[in-house]
Coordinates of C-alpha atoms in Angstrom, one line a residue:
Chain A
M1 CA 20.1 -27.8 -41.5
P2 CA 23.5 -26.1 -40.9
D3 CA 21.9 -23.6 -38.6
A4 CA 20.5 -25.9 -36.3
T5 CA 23.7 -27.7 -35.2
P6 CA 25.7 -25.4 -32.6
A7 CA 29.0 -24.7 -33.8
P8 CA 31.3 -27.8 -31.8
A9 CA 34.1 -25.0 -31.0
A10 CA 31.7 -22.8 -29.1
A11 CA 29.7 -25.6 -27.2
P12 CA 32.5 -26.7 -24.8
L13 CA 32.9 -23.5 -23.4
S14 CA 29.0 -22.6 -22.5
E15 CA 28.3 -26.2 -21.4
A16 CA 31.3 -27.2 -19.6
A17 CA 30.6 -29.8 -16.9
P18 CA 29.2 -27.7 -13.8
Q19 CA 31.8 -27.0 -11.3
P20 CA 30.8 -27.7 -8.0
N21 CA 31.3 -24.0 -6.5
D22 CA 29.9 -22.4 -9.8
A23 CA 26.5 -21.5 -8.2
A24 CA 28.3 -20.3 -5.0
R25 CA 30.8 -18.3 -7.2
R26 CA 27.7 -16.9 -9.2
A27 CA 25.9 -16.2 -5.7
L28 CA 28.8 -14.3 -4.4
R29 CA 29.3 -12.3 -7.4
L30 CA 25.5 -11.3 -7.1
L31 CA 25.9 -10.5 -3.5
R32 CA 28.9 -8.4 -4.5
A33 CA 26.9 -6.6 -7.2
H34 CA 24.1 -5.7 -5.0
P35 CA 25.3 -4.9 -1.5
L36 CA 21.8 -3.3 -0.5
G37 CA 20.0 -6.4 -1.7
A38 CA 22.5 -8.7 0.2
F39 CA 21.7 -6.5 3.6
G40 CA 17.9 -6.7 2.9
G41 CA 18.3 -10.5 2.6
G42 CA 20.6 -10.9 5.7
V43 CA 17.8 -8.9 7.6
V44 CA 14.8 -11.1 6.3
L45 CA 16.9 -14.0 7.5
L46 CA 17.6 -12.8 10.8
L47 CA 14.0 -11.8 11.4
I48 CA 12.9 -15.3 10.1
A49 CA 15.5 -16.9 12.9
I50 CA 14.3 -14.7 15.5
A51 CA 10.6 -15.8 14.6
L52 CA 11.6 -19.2 14.5
F53 CA 13.6 -19.4 17.8
A54 CA 11.3 -16.8 19.7
P55 CA 10.9 -18.9 22.8
A56 CA 14.6 -19.7 23.2
L57 CA 15.5 -16.0 22.6
S58 CA 13.2 -14.7 25.1
P59 CA 14.1 -14.5 28.6
F60 CA 10.2 -13.5 29.8
D61 CA 6.6 -14.8 28.9
P62 CA 5.7 -12.0 26.4
V63 CA 2.4 -11.4 28.1
A64 CA 3.2 -12.1 31.4
Q65 CA 2.5 -8.8 33.5
D66 CA 4.8 -8.0 36.3
A67 CA 3.8 -4.9 38.7
E68 CA 7.0 -4.7 39.9
R69 CA 8.6 -4.4 36.6
V70 CA 6.5 -1.6 35.1
L71 CA 8.1 0.7 33.0
H72 CA 11.5 -0.7 33.6
P73 CA 14.2 0.8 31.8
P74 CA 16.3 -1.0 29.5
G75 CA 19.6 -3.0 31.0
A76 CA 20.9 -6.3 31.8
E77 CA 17.6 -7.8 33.0
H78 CA 15.3 -6.1 30.3
W79 CA 17.4 -5.7 27.4
L80 CA 15.0 -3.3 25.7
G81 CA 13.1 -2.3 28.8
A82 CA 9.6 -3.2 30.2
D83 CA 6.4 -1.7 29.4
N84 CA 3.4 0.2 31.4
L85 CA 2.2 -3.5 32.5
G86 CA 5.9 -4.7 33.3
R87 CA 5.8 -7.1 30.0
D88 CA 9.6 -7.7 28.8
I89 CA 9.6 -5.4 25.2
W90 CA 12.6 -7.8 23.9
S91 CA 10.0 -10.9 24.2
R92 CA 7.1 -9.1 23.1
I93 CA 9.1 -8.0 19.7
A94 CA 10.5 -11.6 19.2
F95 CA 6.9 -13.1 19.5
G96 CA 5.7 -10.0 17.5
A97 CA 8.1 -11.4 14.7
R98 CA 6.2 -14.4 14.6
V99 CA 2.4 -12.5 14.0
S100 CA 4.1 -10.2 11.7
L101 CA 6.0 -12.5 9.4
S102 CA 3.3 -15.3 9.5
V103 CA 0.4 -12.9 8.7
G104 CA 2.7 -11.4 6.3
F105 CA 3.7 -14.6 4.4
L106 CA 0.4 -16.0 4.4
S107 CA -1.7 -13.1 3.2
V108 CA 0.9 -12.6 0.3
L109 CA 1.0 -16.4 -0.4
L110 CA -2.8 -16.3 -0.7
G111 CA -2.9 -13.0 -2.3
S112 CA -0.7 -13.3 -4.7
S113 CA -1.2 -16.8 -6.0
V114 CA -5.0 -16.0 -6.4
G115 CA -4.0 -12.9 -8.2
A116 CA -1.3 -14.6 -10.3
L117 CA -3.6 -17.4 -10.8
A118 CA -6.2 -15.1 -12.1
G119 CA -3.6 -13.3 -14.1
V120 CA -2.4 -15.9 -16.0
V121 CA -5.8 -17.3 -16.7
G122 CA -6.8 -13.9 -18.0
G123 CA -3.6 -13.0 -19.8
Y124 CA -3.6 -16.5 -21.6
Y125 CA -7.3 -17.0 -22.2
G126 CA -7.9 -13.4 -23.3
R127 CA -11.2 -12.3 -24.1
L128 CA -14.1 -12.5 -21.6
A129 CA -12.2 -14.0 -19.0
D130 CA -9.4 -11.6 -19.2
A131 CA -12.1 -8.6 -19.3
L132 CA -13.8 -9.7 -16.2
L133 CA -10.6 -10.3 -14.3
Q134 CA -9.3 -6.8 -15.4
Q135 CA -12.6 -5.2 -14.4
T136 CA -12.2 -6.9 -11.0
A137 CA -8.9 -5.8 -10.7
D138 CA -9.7 -2.3 -11.4
A139 CA -12.6 -2.3 -9.0
L140 CA -10.4 -3.3 -6.1
L141 CA -7.6 -1.0 -6.9
A142 CA -10.0 1.8 -6.8
F143 CA -9.7 1.6 -2.8
P144 CA -7.0 2.9 -1.2
T145 CA -5.3 -0.2 0.4
L146 CA -5.9 1.0 4.3
V147 CA -9.6 1.8 3.3
L148 CA -10.3 -1.5 1.7
A149 CA -8.5 -3.2 4.4
L150 CA -10.9 -1.2 7.2
G151 CA -13.9 -2.1 5.0
I152 CA -13.2 -5.8 5.0
M153 CA -12.6 -5.9 8.8
A154 CA -15.7 -4.2 9.6
V155 CA -17.4 -6.9 7.5
L156 CA -15.9 -9.7 8.8
G157 CA -14.8 -8.6 12.2
V158 CA -11.5 -8.4 13.9
S159 CA -9.6 -11.5 13.8
T160 CA -6.2 -12.7 12.8
V161 CA -7.4 -14.8 10.0
N162 CA -9.6 -12.0 8.7
V163 CA -6.6 -9.7 8.8
I164 CA -4.8 -12.2 6.5
I165 CA -7.9 -12.5 4.2
A166 CA -8.0 -8.5 4.1
I167 CA -4.4 -8.0 3.0
A168 CA -4.7 -10.8 0.6
L169 CA -7.4 -8.8 -1.1
V170 CA -5.4 -5.8 -1.3
Q171 CA -2.5 -7.8 -2.7
A172 CA -4.2 -9.8 -5.2
P173 CA -5.3 -7.2 -8.0
R174 CA -1.7 -5.8 -7.9
A175 CA -0.1 -9.6 -8.2
A176 CA -2.6 -10.1 -11.3
R177 CA -2.0 -7.3 -13.2
V178 CA 2.0 -8.0 -13.3
V179 CA 1.6 -11.7 -14.0
R180 CA -1.0 -11.2 -16.8
S181 CA 1.3 -8.7 -18.8
Q182 CA 3.9 -11.4 -18.5
A183 CA 1.2 -14.2 -19.5
L184 CA 0.1 -12.0 -22.4
A185 CA 3.4 -12.0 -23.8
V186 CA 4.1 -15.6 -23.4
A187 CA 0.9 -16.7 -24.9
N188 CA 1.8 -15.3 -28.0
A189 CA 5.4 -16.9 -28.1
E190 CA 6.5 -19.6 -30.8
F191 CA 7.2 -22.3 -27.9
V192 CA 3.6 -22.2 -26.6
A193 CA 2.3 -22.4 -30.1
A194 CA 4.6 -25.4 -30.7
A195 CA 3.1 -26.9 -27.6
R196 CA -0.3 -26.5 -28.6
I197 CA 0.3 -28.1 -32.1
I198 CA 1.6 -31.0 -30.5
G199 CA -1.5 -31.3 -28.9
A200 CA -1.1 -30.1 -25.6
G201 CA -4.4 -29.1 -23.7
G202 CA -5.0 -25.7 -22.3
P203 CA -4.5 -26.6 -18.6
R204 CA -1.5 -28.2 -19.6
V205 CA 0.2 -25.3 -21.4
V206 CA -1.1 -22.9 -19.0
L207 CA 0.8 -24.9 -15.9
R208 CA 3.7 -26.4 -18.2
H209 CA 4.8 -23.6 -20.3
V210 CA 3.1 -20.2 -19.5
L211 CA 3.4 -20.5 -15.5
P212 CA 7.1 -20.9 -15.4
H213 CA 7.7 -17.8 -17.0
C214 CA 5.6 -15.7 -14.6
V215 CA 7.8 -16.8 -11.8
A216 CA 10.2 -14.2 -11.9
P217 CA 7.6 -11.5 -12.0
F218 CA 5.8 -13.1 -9.1
L219 CA 8.6 -13.2 -6.8
V220 CA 9.4 -9.8 -7.5
I221 CA 6.1 -8.5 -6.9
S222 CA 5.7 -10.9 -4.0
T223 CA 8.9 -9.8 -2.3
S224 CA 7.9 -6.2 -2.2
A225 CA 4.1 -7.1 -1.4
L226 CA 5.7 -8.5 2.2
G227 CA 7.3 -5.2 2.9
A228 CA 3.7 -3.6 2.5
A229 CA 1.8 -6.3 3.9
I230 CA 4.0 -6.1 7.1
V231 CA 2.9 -2.5 7.3
L232 CA -0.5 -3.1 6.6
E233 CA -0.9 -5.6 9.1
A234 CA 0.9 -3.2 11.8
S235 CA -1.3 -0.3 10.8
L236 CA -4.5 -2.4 11.4
S237 CA -3.2 -3.8 14.7
F238 CA -2.1 0.1 15.5
L239 CA -5.7 1.1 14.8
G240 CA -7.1 -1.7 17.1
L241 CA -8.4 -3.8 14.3
G242 CA -5.5 -6.1 13.5
V243 CA -4.3 -9.3 15.8
P244 CA -6.4 -9.0 18.8
A245 CA -4.6 -8.3 22.0
P246 CA -3.1 -9.9 24.1
A247 CA -1.1 -11.4 21.3
P248 CA 1.9 -9.2 20.9
S249 CA 2.0 -7.4 17.7
W250 CA 4.6 -5.0 16.6
G251 CA 1.7 -2.4 15.6
G252 CA -0.5 -3.2 18.6
M253 CA 2.4 -2.4 20.9
L254 CA 2.6 1.2 19.7
A255 CA -1.2 1.4 20.1
G256 CA -3.6 1.8 23.2
P257 CA -3.3 2.9 26.8
G258 CA 0.4 2.4 26.8
R259 CA 0.9 5.6 24.8
D260 CA 0.4 7.7 27.6
Y261 CA 3.5 6.4 29.0
F262 CA 5.7 7.0 26.1
S263 CA 7.1 10.2 27.0
E264 CA 8.1 8.6 30.5
A265 CA 9.6 5.5 28.8
P266 CA 10.4 6.3 25.4
W267 CA 11.9 2.8 24.7
M268 CA 8.3 1.7 24.6
A269 CA 7.7 3.9 21.3
L270 CA 11.3 3.3 19.9
W271 CA 11.7 -0.8 19.6
P272 CA 8.4 -1.8 18.0
G273 CA 8.4 0.8 15.2
L274 CA 12.1 0.0 14.7
A275 CA 11.2 -3.7 14.2
I276 CA 8.5 -3.1 12.0
S277 CA 10.9 -0.4 9.7
L278 CA 13.6 -3.0 9.9
A279 CA 11.5 -5.5 8.5
V280 CA 9.9 -3.7 5.8
Y281 CA 13.3 -2.0 4.8
G282 CA 14.7 -5.7 4.4
F283 CA 11.7 -6.5 2.5
N284 CA 12.3 -3.5 0.3
L285 CA 15.6 -3.7 -0.4
F286 CA 15.9 -7.3 -1.1
G287 CA 12.8 -7.0 -3.5
D288 CA 14.6 -4.4 -5.1
A289 CA 17.8 -6.3 -5.7
L290 CA 15.7 -9.1 -7.0
R291 CA 14.1 -6.9 -9.5
D292 CA 17.4 -5.5 -10.7
V293 CA 18.6 -9.2 -11.1
L294 CA 15.6 -10.3 -13.0
D295 CA 14.7 -7.3 -15.1
P296 CA 18.1 -6.5 -17.4
R297 CA 16.5 -3.2 -18.6
Q298 CA 17.1 -1.5 -15.0
R299 CA 20.9 -2.3 -15.2
P300 CA 23.1 0.7 -15.6
V301 CA 24.0 1.7 -19.0
Chain B
M1 CA -6.8 6.6 -31.7
N2 CA -9.0 9.6 -31.8
M3 CA -8.7 11.7 -28.8
R4 CA -12.6 12.0 -28.3
V5 CA -13.1 8.0 -28.8
Y6 CA -10.3 7.5 -26.0
V7 CA -11.7 10.2 -23.6
L8 CA -15.2 8.4 -24.1
R9 CA -13.4 4.8 -23.7
R10 CA -11.8 6.2 -20.6
L11 CA -15.2 7.8 -19.1
L12 CA -17.1 4.5 -19.8
Q13 CA -14.5 2.6 -18.3
G14 CA -14.3 4.7 -15.1
A15 CA -18.1 4.3 -14.9
L16 CA -17.9 0.7 -15.4
T17 CA -15.3 0.4 -12.4
L18 CA -17.5 2.4 -10.2
L19 CA -20.6 0.6 -10.8
L20 CA -18.5 -2.6 -9.9
V21 CA -17.1 -1.1 -6.6
S22 CA -20.8 0.0 -5.3
I23 CA -22.0 -3.6 -5.9
A24 CA -19.1 -5.0 -4.3
I25 CA -19.5 -2.6 -1.2
F26 CA -23.5 -3.6 -1.3
A27 CA -23.0 -7.3 -1.4
A28 CA -20.4 -7.2 1.1
V29 CA -22.2 -5.6 3.4
R30 CA -25.2 -7.9 2.8
A31 CA -23.2 -10.8 3.2
A32 CA -22.1 -9.7 6.8
P33 CA -23.4 -11.5 10.0
G34 CA -26.4 -9.6 11.4
D35 CA -27.9 -6.7 9.6
A36 CA -28.8 -3.2 10.3
A37 CA -32.1 -3.8 12.2
D38 CA -30.0 -6.0 14.7
L39 CA -27.6 -3.4 15.0
I40 CA -30.4 -0.4 15.5
A41 CA -32.5 -2.5 17.7
A42 CA -29.4 -3.2 19.8
G43 CA -29.0 0.9 20.0
G44 CA -25.5 0.6 18.6
A45 CA -24.2 -1.7 21.2
E46 CA -21.5 -4.0 20.1
T47 CA -23.6 -7.3 20.9
A48 CA -26.0 -6.9 18.4
L49 CA -28.6 -9.4 19.3
A50 CA -31.0 -7.4 21.8
G51 CA -34.4 -6.2 20.8
S52 CA -37.3 -8.0 20.4
E53 CA -37.9 -10.2 16.9
S54 CA -41.1 -8.0 16.1
E55 CA -39.1 -4.8 16.9
R56 CA -36.6 -5.9 14.2
A57 CA -39.0 -6.8 12.0
A58 CA -40.7 -3.6 11.9
I59 CA -37.0 -1.7 11.3
R60 CA -36.5 -4.2 8.4
A61 CA -39.7 -3.4 7.0
D62 CA -39.0 0.6 7.5
L63 CA -35.5 0.2 6.0
G64 CA -36.8 -1.9 3.1
L65 CA -34.9 -4.8 4.3
D66 CA -37.8 -7.0 3.4
R67 CA -37.9 -6.1 -0.4
P68 CA -36.0 -8.0 -3.4
L69 CA -32.3 -7.6 -3.2
W70 CA -32.0 -5.8 -6.7
R71 CA -34.7 -3.1 -5.7
Q72 CA -32.7 -2.4 -2.5
Y73 CA -29.4 -2.1 -4.6
A74 CA -31.1 0.3 -7.1
T75 CA -32.6 2.4 -4.3
W76 CA -29.3 2.1 -2.3
L77 CA -27.1 3.4 -5.3
S78 CA -29.5 6.3 -6.1
D79 CA -29.3 7.3 -2.5
M80 CA -25.6 7.1 -2.8
V81 CA -25.4 9.5 -5.9
T82 CA -28.0 11.9 -4.6
L83 CA -25.9 12.0 -1.5
D84 CA -28.6 11.1 0.4
W85 CA -26.8 9.0 2.8
G86 CA -29.1 8.4 5.4
E87 CA -28.5 8.6 9.5
S88 CA -25.6 7.0 11.3
F89 CA -26.8 3.5 13.1
V90 CA -25.3 4.8 16.3
S91 CA -25.4 8.5 16.6
G92 CA -28.8 9.1 14.5
R93 CA -26.9 11.7 12.9
S94 CA -27.1 12.8 9.1
V95 CA -24.0 11.2 7.7
W96 CA -23.6 13.5 4.6
A97 CA -23.8 16.6 6.6
E98 CA -21.1 15.0 9.2
F99 CA -18.9 14.1 6.3
L100 CA -19.0 17.2 4.4
R101 CA -18.1 19.1 8.0
R102 CA -15.0 16.8 7.9
L103 CA -14.0 16.7 4.6
P104 CA -11.9 20.1 4.8
V105 CA -9.6 18.4 7.5
T106 CA -8.7 15.6 5.2
L107 CA -8.6 17.6 2.1
Q108 CA -5.9 20.1 3.6
L109 CA -3.8 17.0 4.8
S110 CA -3.7 15.5 1.6
I111 CA -3.0 18.9 -0.2
M112 CA -0.5 19.7 2.1
G113 CA 1.1 16.1 2.1
I114 CA 1.3 15.8 -1.8
A115 CA 2.9 19.2 -1.7
V116 CA 5.7 17.8 0.5
A117 CA 6.0 14.4 -1.5
V118 CA 6.3 16.4 -4.7
G119 CA 8.7 19.0 -3.6
L120 CA 11.0 16.3 -1.9
G121 CA 10.4 13.5 -4.4
V122 CA 11.1 15.0 -7.5
P123 CA 14.2 16.9 -7.3
L124 CA 15.8 13.8 -5.3
G125 CA 14.7 11.5 -7.8
V126 CA 16.1 13.5 -10.7
A127 CA 19.4 14.2 -8.8
A128 CA 19.7 10.6 -8.2
A129 CA 19.3 9.4 -11.6
L130 CA 21.9 12.0 -13.0
R131 CA 24.4 10.8 -10.9
Q132 CA 23.3 7.0 -10.9
D133 CA 25.4 4.5 -8.9
T134 CA 27.5 7.5 -6.8
W135 CA 26.9 8.3 -3.3
V136 CA 24.2 11.1 -4.3
D137 CA 22.2 7.9 -5.9
Y138 CA 22.9 5.4 -2.8
A139 CA 21.8 8.4 -0.2
V140 CA 18.7 9.4 -2.1
R141 CA 17.7 5.6 -2.6
V142 CA 18.2 4.9 1.1
F143 CA 16.1 8.1 1.9
A144 CA 13.3 7.0 -0.6
L145 CA 13.2 3.7 1.1
G146 CA 13.2 5.1 4.4
G147 CA 9.9 6.9 3.2
V148 CA 8.4 3.8 2.0
S149 CA 9.5 1.9 5.0
L150 CA 9.0 3.7 8.1
P151 CA 5.3 3.6 8.9
H152 CA 3.2 6.7 9.3
F153 CA 2.0 5.9 12.7
W154 CA 5.3 5.4 13.9
L155 CA 6.9 8.5 12.6
A156 CA 4.0 10.5 13.7
T157 CA 4.0 9.2 17.2
L158 CA 8.0 9.6 17.3
V159 CA 7.3 13.4 16.3
L160 CA 4.7 13.7 18.8
L161 CA 7.2 11.8 21.6
A162 CA 10.0 14.2 20.7
G163 CA 7.8 17.3 20.9
V164 CA 6.6 16.5 24.2
R165 CA 9.7 15.1 25.7
Y166 CA 12.5 17.2 24.3
F167 CA 10.8 20.4 23.3
T168 CA 7.9 20.9 25.9
W169 CA 5.8 21.1 22.7
S170 CA 2.3 19.4 21.8
P171 CA -0.1 20.2 19.1
P172 CA -2.4 23.0 20.3
P173 CA -5.7 20.9 21.3
G174 CA -9.0 21.1 19.4
Y175 CA -9.1 21.4 15.4
Q176 CA -9.0 25.2 14.1
P177 CA -10.2 25.8 10.6
F178 CA -7.8 27.5 8.4
V179 CA -10.2 30.7 7.7
D180 CA -10.5 31.0 11.4
E181 CA -7.1 30.5 12.9
P182 CA -4.7 30.2 10.0
G183 CA -1.5 30.2 12.5
T184 CA -2.8 27.6 14.8
N185 CA -4.2 25.5 12.0
L186 CA -0.8 25.3 10.0
V187 CA 1.0 24.4 13.3
Q188 CA -1.4 21.6 13.7
F189 CA -1.2 20.3 10.5
I190 CA 2.4 20.8 9.3
W191 CA 3.8 17.7 11.4
P192 CA 1.0 15.2 10.0
A193 CA 1.6 16.5 6.4
L194 CA 5.4 16.2 6.8
V195 CA 5.0 12.7 7.7
L196 CA 2.4 11.9 5.3
G197 CA 4.3 13.8 2.6
Y198 CA 7.7 11.7 3.4
S199 CA 6.1 8.6 2.7
G200 CA 4.8 10.0 -0.7
A201 CA 8.2 11.6 -1.3
G202 CA 9.5 7.9 -1.0
L203 CA 7.4 6.6 -3.7
L204 CA 7.7 9.6 -6.0
T205 CA 11.6 9.4 -5.8
R206 CA 11.9 5.9 -6.9
M207 CA 9.4 6.6 -9.5
T208 CA 11.3 9.8 -11.0
R209 CA 14.8 8.3 -10.7
Y210 CA 13.2 5.1 -12.7
A211 CA 11.7 7.5 -15.3
V212 CA 14.8 9.8 -15.8
L213 CA 17.0 6.5 -16.0
E214 CA 14.7 5.1 -18.9
V215 CA 15.0 8.4 -20.9
M216 CA 18.4 9.1 -20.3
R217 CA 19.0 5.6 -22.3
Q218 CA 16.9 7.0 -25.5
E219 CA 18.8 7.6 -28.4
Y220 CA 17.6 11.1 -28.9
V221 CA 19.4 12.0 -25.6
R222 CA 22.5 10.5 -27.0
T223 CA 22.0 12.6 -30.3
A224 CA 21.8 15.6 -28.3
H225 CA 25.0 14.9 -26.4
A226 CA 26.6 14.2 -29.7
K227 CA 25.5 17.2 -31.3
G228 CA 27.4 18.9 -28.6
L229 CA 24.2 20.9 -26.7
Y230 CA 25.6 21.6 -23.4
P231 CA 24.6 19.0 -20.7
G232 CA 22.3 21.5 -18.6
G233 CA 20.4 21.8 -21.9
V234 CA 20.1 18.0 -22.3
V235 CA 18.7 17.5 -19.0
S236 CA 16.3 20.2 -19.0
R237 CA 14.7 20.2 -22.7
H238 CA 15.4 16.5 -23.5
I239 CA 15.5 14.7 -20.5
L240 CA 13.1 16.0 -17.9
R241 CA 10.4 17.3 -20.2
N242 CA 9.9 13.6 -21.2
A243 CA 10.6 12.0 -17.9
L244 CA 8.5 14.0 -15.7
L245 CA 5.2 13.1 -17.4
P246 CA 4.8 9.3 -15.9
V247 CA 5.8 11.1 -12.9
I248 CA 2.5 13.5 -13.2
T249 CA 0.3 10.2 -13.2
V250 CA 2.3 8.9 -10.0
A251 CA 1.7 11.8 -8.3
G252 CA -1.9 12.1 -9.1
I253 CA -2.3 8.6 -7.9
A254 CA -0.6 9.1 -4.7
F255 CA -2.7 12.4 -4.0
A256 CA -5.8 10.1 -4.5
T257 CA -4.6 7.2 -2.2
L258 CA -3.0 9.7 0.6
I259 CA -6.3 9.1 2.6
S260 CA -5.0 5.6 3.5
G261 CA -2.0 7.8 5.5
S262 CA -4.7 10.3 6.4
V263 CA -6.8 7.8 8.5
V264 CA -3.8 6.9 10.7
L265 CA -2.2 10.6 10.8
E266 CA -6.0 12.0 11.9
Q267 CA -6.0 9.1 14.5
V268 CA -2.6 10.0 15.8
F269 CA -3.0 13.8 15.8
T270 CA -6.8 13.7 16.8
L271 CA -7.6 15.9 13.5
P272 CA -11.5 15.2 13.1
G273 CA -11.2 14.2 9.4
T274 CA -13.1 12.0 7.1
G275 CA -10.4 9.0 8.1
L276 CA -11.1 9.3 11.8
Y277 CA -15.0 9.1 10.9
L278 CA -14.6 6.0 9.1
L279 CA -12.1 4.4 11.4
D280 CA -14.8 5.1 14.3
A281 CA -17.6 3.7 12.1
V282 CA -15.8 0.4 11.5
K283 CA -14.9 -0.1 15.3
L284 CA -18.6 0.4 15.9
R285 CA -19.7 -1.6 12.7
D286 CA -21.7 1.1 11.8
Y287 CA -22.4 0.4 8.1
A288 CA -24.7 3.4 7.8
V289 CA -21.4 5.0 7.9
V290 CA -18.7 2.7 6.5
Q291 CA -20.8 2.2 3.4
P292 CA -20.9 5.6 2.0
V293 CA -17.6 7.0 3.0
I294 CA -15.8 4.0 1.4
V295 CA -18.0 4.4 -1.8
F296 CA -17.0 8.1 -1.7
F297 CA -13.3 7.1 -1.4
A298 CA -13.1 4.8 -4.3
A299 CA -15.2 7.1 -6.4
W300 CA -12.7 9.6 -5.3
V301 CA -9.6 7.4 -6.5
V302 CA -11.2 6.6 -9.8
V303 CA -12.3 10.2 -10.6
V304 CA -8.7 11.7 -9.9
N305 CA -7.0 8.7 -11.8
L306 CA -9.3 9.8 -14.7
A307 CA -8.4 13.4 -14.5
V308 CA -4.9 12.6 -14.3
D309 CA -4.7 10.4 -17.4
M310 CA -6.9 13.4 -19.0
L311 CA -4.0 15.6 -18.1
Y312 CA -1.8 13.2 -19.1
T313 CA -3.1 12.7 -22.7
W314 CA -3.6 16.7 -23.0
L315 CA 0.5 17.1 -22.0
N316 CA 2.0 14.3 -24.2
P317 CA 2.2 15.4 -27.5
Q318 CA 2.8 12.0 -28.6
V319 CA -0.9 10.9 -27.6
R320 CA -2.4 14.3 -28.5
Y321 CA -1.6 14.4 -32.3
A322 CA -1.6 10.6 -32.7

């Protein structure tokens, strides 16, 4: 079998002992090739840091009202100003990052995982399971996203957990679609047939051989889903059906009676919206770069 | 595949999806804590536990809530289809009449929004693809990502804020139908439509750019260049005609789903449309309104998707003659 043994001259080049800074150099090359993606990744990291260290970064209690500081303009004391109840806007934004990111991450984790699992099962087993799951996904995709979320909130009632469930349900069929098509391709690959021939059972093949190949599309769809999840959470909070007050949420800061003071204190309207946009922008840029890296078809000719 | 078979299959598939949607909505509302009788007995108040037990039993019998579930579903479905939508639990007014009265607002907003989205998104996407990895491409991509990233309600808030603060302008109060007051109507709708259109444009720009890039890589494009066809001809005859087909699909779907943004913009600009109707009903948990309105929106998406698919098949000779 001369074909099976690799040419000895070629082997040392590609399989040289891994240099300690090989990974670092590759990462650097990726950053340089995708400056927008790197910027997005940086924004995401910054927001995670703000969320994690919110108490240390906030000079004020985010829910404490202070009649003497009502509509205090931005300055040395209140970096981003104070709102109509005298609450410090920067502190509310820092704590709001916790709400936005945790709701975003949890809902996408839940929705993408359920969707991905359904997609793998449908794509691998095919037939009835696939048809059923596809029809369910179609039905869920028939709802405009916010309308579906509103409907779920109407049934479940307003609470943070229900917001997460609503966003996860919006997200699940989208993840299922993407992962299913990948699983479908992998299910017919030779190594999957080989695994079955040596006696691996269904669940083992799915977990060990099919699932790992679905990781890349899963990551891409989840990253861009995070942006969408944050907008959806903010929209629900803005409409008064999201994270309940007085918990500081970016969408909620733009809603309610405070709106009457926006023309007098525009900083109240500016910063929360910027925070939402920056978060979504960051996740979208990062997700785009991730797709470019993982999907070679999109590379420039 | 035969055209007729394909169309029939698509129609059946759409019908099946709608059936599932209706079952899901029916089941979800049935599974919700507290039923309609509680709500009516409480007179639409949010704490829905007032009213005596016998009173509630009477209302249940009246609404048919004591019959077997599948009978209830069959009755409910036929009511939905025949537009016999019943009355709001809260206001007691006919849901269909109120919905119909508000539909023109949402339709106008959606149509103006999609016009902005297509008018901005398609040319920008084509320009970005033809100049891939130049500053044009980067600028367009940043602009498009803005459309996807900036939330409607914030942009709309900023528009109103800028109007009031810097131009002493605010939208004319009270909705005016286009047929009565075309001028006032357009002033009321142009800003929400621009905000709505910008986010649609973000999506369309990205899709158009992607589609054009795909086609530019095809062999027939290289051949067209190689045989010496002038570049403009390659773009208009070979690239655009092929690349814009999938864009039609995306634009159609975007049009159907603009309703999501419409809910938010109707709220911010206080336009009395169907989105605002749904939102108010959700807040009061007025299922008598929430159910039919959501069924309508889902059906709307399914029907528009179907229509777009048919249009695509009809426009695409590769599918038509296959």
